[in-house]
Amino acid sequence: MTKKELLDRCARDREERVLLARVLDRLELAQCRDVPAHTAFLSPGEQASVTDLLNAWGRPRHLFWGGYPDSERKVCIFPSSWADDESCTAEPEGPVAAFQAKFPPEAKLTHRDILGSLMGLGITRAVLGDILMPGPGLCQVIALRESLPILLSQWEGAGRWKVDLAQIPLEQVVLQPAQVRTIRDTVATPRLDAVLAAGFSVSRGRAAGLISTGKVSLNHRVCQKTDRQVAQGDVLTCRGLGKCVVKEVPGQSKKGRTMLVLERYV
């Protein structure tokens, strides 16, 4: 299969085709020169698309890394033949780094405030990984290591608040447990529209409308089939509503309905 044929098969639109073409360019660099190469940061949906691409290409050696376990945004690393996975993510050689920003405790800045301020520097979202807010006036940002000189020298603050910046080791990143709400419900059958309705407390009709208009993703891939079966471990995301995870499917109720245990991110 040629590169063009692979992109024709895997890319759903022009934007995704550009993304996947860039991924193949990085893969070719690693394979032809036998040097480590990596992509920019990828969203969960983009990671799913890249995984499909690499599976179709023969599953070349690669790993996703976002600076810490369970990170949401990750780069895709293509190691050289002489490097192990650990050395590809270790500091200071790895492509991912972190820095810490301190603001006055009364600043009360949000994730959106920080992201908007950083992108105001003229950088793209692909340069930035996760943005963590571990405490009042404290922010930790994962970024491409190559971008650190610009970020540390040019970011002066967010809103009217000045910032004090310092690079930190990845091991000092403060991980915060996700805030979730457990939902227990039953559905006649674990179809996507029924599970979505249960997870986000909306009507079955509204859930079907959201699915048909392409606003719902199942395991980070857009799904427009209302009758797609959902299983334990599946992740549902909906634009405007958020994300929920099917934690358990305990079995059938006495009335023959499928029992569900969902966790909705709040």
XYZ file of C-alpha atoms in Angstrom:
266
model
C 0.000 0.000 0.000
C 1.408 3.396 -0.983
C 1.345 6.432 1.277
C -1.390 8.007 -0.848
C -3.504 4.858 -0.711
C -3.061 4.695 3.051
C -4.188 8.298 3.497
C -7.127 7.746 1.145
C -8.179 4.827 3.317
C -7.670 6.362 6.773
C -8.334 10.097 6.447
C -11.967 11.158 6.808
C -11.445 14.754 5.702
C -8.781 17.172 4.491
C -7.780 18.277 7.988
C -7.252 14.712 9.155
C -5.346 13.909 5.979
C -2.867 16.708 6.735
C -2.438 15.432 10.294
C -1.860 11.831 9.225
C 0.530 12.859 6.465
C 2.647 14.670 9.039
C 2.641 11.593 11.246
C 3.889 9.471 8.350
C 6.621 12.037 7.669
C 7.863 11.656 11.261
C 7.697 7.880 10.992
C 9.716 7.920 7.780
C 12.327 10.150 9.424
C 12.746 7.694 12.277
C 12.942 4.692 9.973
C 15.183 6.157 7.271
C 17.695 7.863 9.573
C 17.268 5.575 12.586
C 16.795 8.545 14.918
C 13.956 9.187 17.376
C 11.126 11.322 16.005
C 7.853 12.525 17.418
C 4.659 14.314 16.491
C 3.142 17.404 18.075
C 0.606 16.910 20.871
C -2.492 14.985 19.846
C -5.988 15.065 21.302
C -7.577 11.722 22.286
C -9.499 11.724 18.999
C -6.340 12.382 17.011
C -4.552 9.612 18.910
C -7.307 7.215 17.873
C -6.927 8.271 14.225
C -3.143 7.869 14.374
C -3.539 4.431 15.962
C -5.795 3.342 13.096
C -3.257 4.685 10.593
C -0.317 2.866 12.187
C -2.290 -0.375 12.475
C -3.038 -0.163 8.757
C 0.642 0.543 8.049
C 1.773 -2.621 9.822
C 1.998 -1.450 13.426
C 5.466 0.128 13.429
C 7.043 0.614 16.844
C 5.648 3.683 18.592
C 4.384 4.960 21.925
C 2.146 7.757 23.126
C 3.443 9.960 25.942
C 2.059 13.085 27.585
C 4.483 13.648 30.448
C 2.715 11.558 33.091
C 0.474 8.463 33.266
C -3.125 8.996 32.142
C -2.416 12.342 30.485
C -5.063 13.330 27.968
C -2.966 15.016 25.289
C 0.048 13.028 24.098
C 2.757 13.044 21.454
C 3.398 9.940 19.357
C 7.058 8.917 19.606
C 8.834 6.767 17.026
C 11.965 5.416 18.767
C 15.183 4.575 16.988
C 16.206 0.935 16.777
C 18.864 1.412 19.436
C 16.686 3.181 22.039
C 14.264 1.649 24.515
C 10.917 3.195 25.366
C 12.088 4.529 28.722
C 14.953 6.497 27.211
C 12.556 8.093 24.711
C 10.504 9.628 27.495
C 13.243 10.328 30.040
C 14.543 13.795 30.767
C 16.357 15.695 29.425
C 16.299 13.808 26.121
C 12.554 13.244 25.821
C 10.382 15.516 23.682
C 8.009 16.443 26.533
C 8.792 18.904 29.325
C 6.932 20.837 32.022
C 6.994 24.284 33.532
C 5.250 25.880 36.466
C 3.513 29.237 36.594
C 2.814 31.057 39.850
C 0.191 33.781 40.121
C -1.143 35.640 43.164
C -3.547 33.316 45.040
C -6.397 35.771 44.487
C -6.025 35.543 40.682
C -8.538 32.640 40.413
C -7.578 31.895 36.825
C -9.226 29.050 34.919
C -7.886 26.505 32.445
C -9.423 28.603 29.654
C -7.675 31.757 30.908
C -4.292 30.025 30.860
C -4.794 28.436 27.445
C -5.984 31.690 25.895
C -3.044 33.597 27.300
C -0.519 31.054 26.017
C -2.025 30.912 22.551
C -1.940 34.695 22.524
C 1.829 34.293 22.159
C 1.209 32.995 18.648
C 1.821 29.321 19.396
C -0.582 26.587 18.328
C -2.493 24.165 20.532
C -0.315 21.344 19.173
C 2.651 22.745 21.126
C 0.846 22.317 24.462
C -0.108 19.197 26.333
C -2.233 19.103 29.466
C -2.684 22.189 31.611
C -3.011 21.357 35.309
C -4.309 23.630 38.062
C -3.093 21.966 41.296
C -3.851 24.840 43.658
C -4.703 28.545 44.073
C -2.428 30.664 41.947
C -0.522 27.629 40.664
C -0.506 26.217 37.159
C 1.605 23.467 35.580
C 1.869 23.177 31.815
C 3.127 20.256 29.736
C 4.705 21.368 26.453
C 7.084 20.326 23.705
C 10.603 20.660 25.066
C 11.701 22.577 21.988
C 9.122 25.277 22.734
C 10.256 25.973 26.312
C 12.686 28.847 25.490
C 9.879 30.800 23.815
C 7.295 30.036 26.494
C 9.568 30.854 29.415
C 10.881 34.065 27.897
C 7.727 35.497 26.334
C 4.830 34.552 28.600
C 4.422 37.469 30.970
C 1.043 36.772 32.496
C -2.644 36.017 32.114
C -5.190 38.809 32.153
C -3.945 41.496 34.516
C -1.925 39.034 36.563
C 1.838 38.742 36.194
C 3.409 35.302 36.245
C 6.531 33.790 37.764
C 7.806 30.934 35.569
C 10.208 28.056 36.150
C 10.874 24.775 34.398
C 10.202 21.735 36.585
C 10.994 18.024 36.215
C 8.093 15.932 34.984
C 8.176 14.009 38.264
C 7.066 17.199 40.056
C 3.843 17.465 38.087
C 0.980 17.344 40.582
C -1.681 14.909 39.416
C -5.274 15.628 40.335
C -7.940 12.922 40.451
C -10.763 13.550 38.022
C -14.030 14.766 39.512
C -16.776 12.369 38.487
C -20.374 11.658 39.384
C -21.508 8.023 39.488
C -24.746 7.290 37.679
C -26.655 4.021 38.050
C -29.400 3.417 35.536
C -31.013 0.784 33.371
C -31.721 0.776 29.648
C -33.808 -1.514 27.473
C -30.703 -2.258 25.392
C -27.182 -0.773 25.557
C -27.512 1.230 22.338
C -25.503 4.411 22.016
C -28.546 6.685 22.127
C -29.906 5.013 25.274
C -26.577 5.043 27.120
C -25.898 8.642 26.096
C -29.317 9.672 27.406
C -28.625 7.946 30.723
C -25.109 9.337 31.083
C -26.001 12.970 30.409
C -29.566 13.008 31.769
C -31.173 13.968 28.450
C -34.102 12.509 26.551
C -33.595 9.612 24.162
C -34.764 11.856 21.322
C -32.221 14.554 22.098
C -29.489 11.948 22.413
C -30.388 10.585 18.967
C -30.268 14.091 17.512
C -26.829 14.762 18.969
C -25.547 11.485 17.528
C -26.992 12.034 14.051
C -25.453 15.523 13.822
C -21.943 14.226 14.544
C -21.576 15.695 18.030
C -20.983 12.373 19.781
C -17.820 10.285 19.846
C -17.502 6.693 21.019
C -13.973 5.904 22.197
C -12.844 9.223 20.692
C -14.197 8.437 17.218
C -17.244 10.246 15.877
C -20.167 7.838 15.714
C -23.454 8.694 13.998
C -25.128 5.311 14.494
C -27.728 5.513 17.244
C -27.954 1.720 17.477
C -24.209 1.121 17.972
C -23.788 -1.239 20.935
C -21.905 0.143 23.936
C -19.833 -2.036 26.277
C -17.999 -1.806 29.578
C -14.978 0.500 29.343
C -16.332 2.561 26.458
C -15.864 6.336 26.587
C -18.639 8.628 25.379
C -17.974 12.292 24.647
C -20.457 14.861 23.445
C -19.769 18.422 22.388
C -21.425 20.741 24.857
C -22.133 18.039 27.440
C -18.758 16.517 28.326
C -17.540 12.974 28.850
C -18.751 9.846 30.584
C -17.337 6.328 30.915
C -19.178 3.017 31.110
C -17.582 1.588 34.250
C -19.715 -1.526 34.654
C -22.465 -3.486 32.950
C -23.502 -5.678 35.911
C -26.137 -7.639 34.019
C -29.899 -7.736 33.669
C -32.439 -6.362 36.115
C -35.464 -8.400 37.203
C -37.431 -6.647 34.468
C -34.924 -7.698 31.818
C -33.286 -4.284 31.391
C -29.530 -3.798 31.102
C -28.012 -2.295 34.249
C -25.298 0.356 33.845
C -22.806 2.064 36.132
C -21.533 5.265 34.486
C -19.061 7.914 35.579
C -19.740 11.396 34.261
C -16.898 13.912 34.409
C -17.940 17.147 36.086
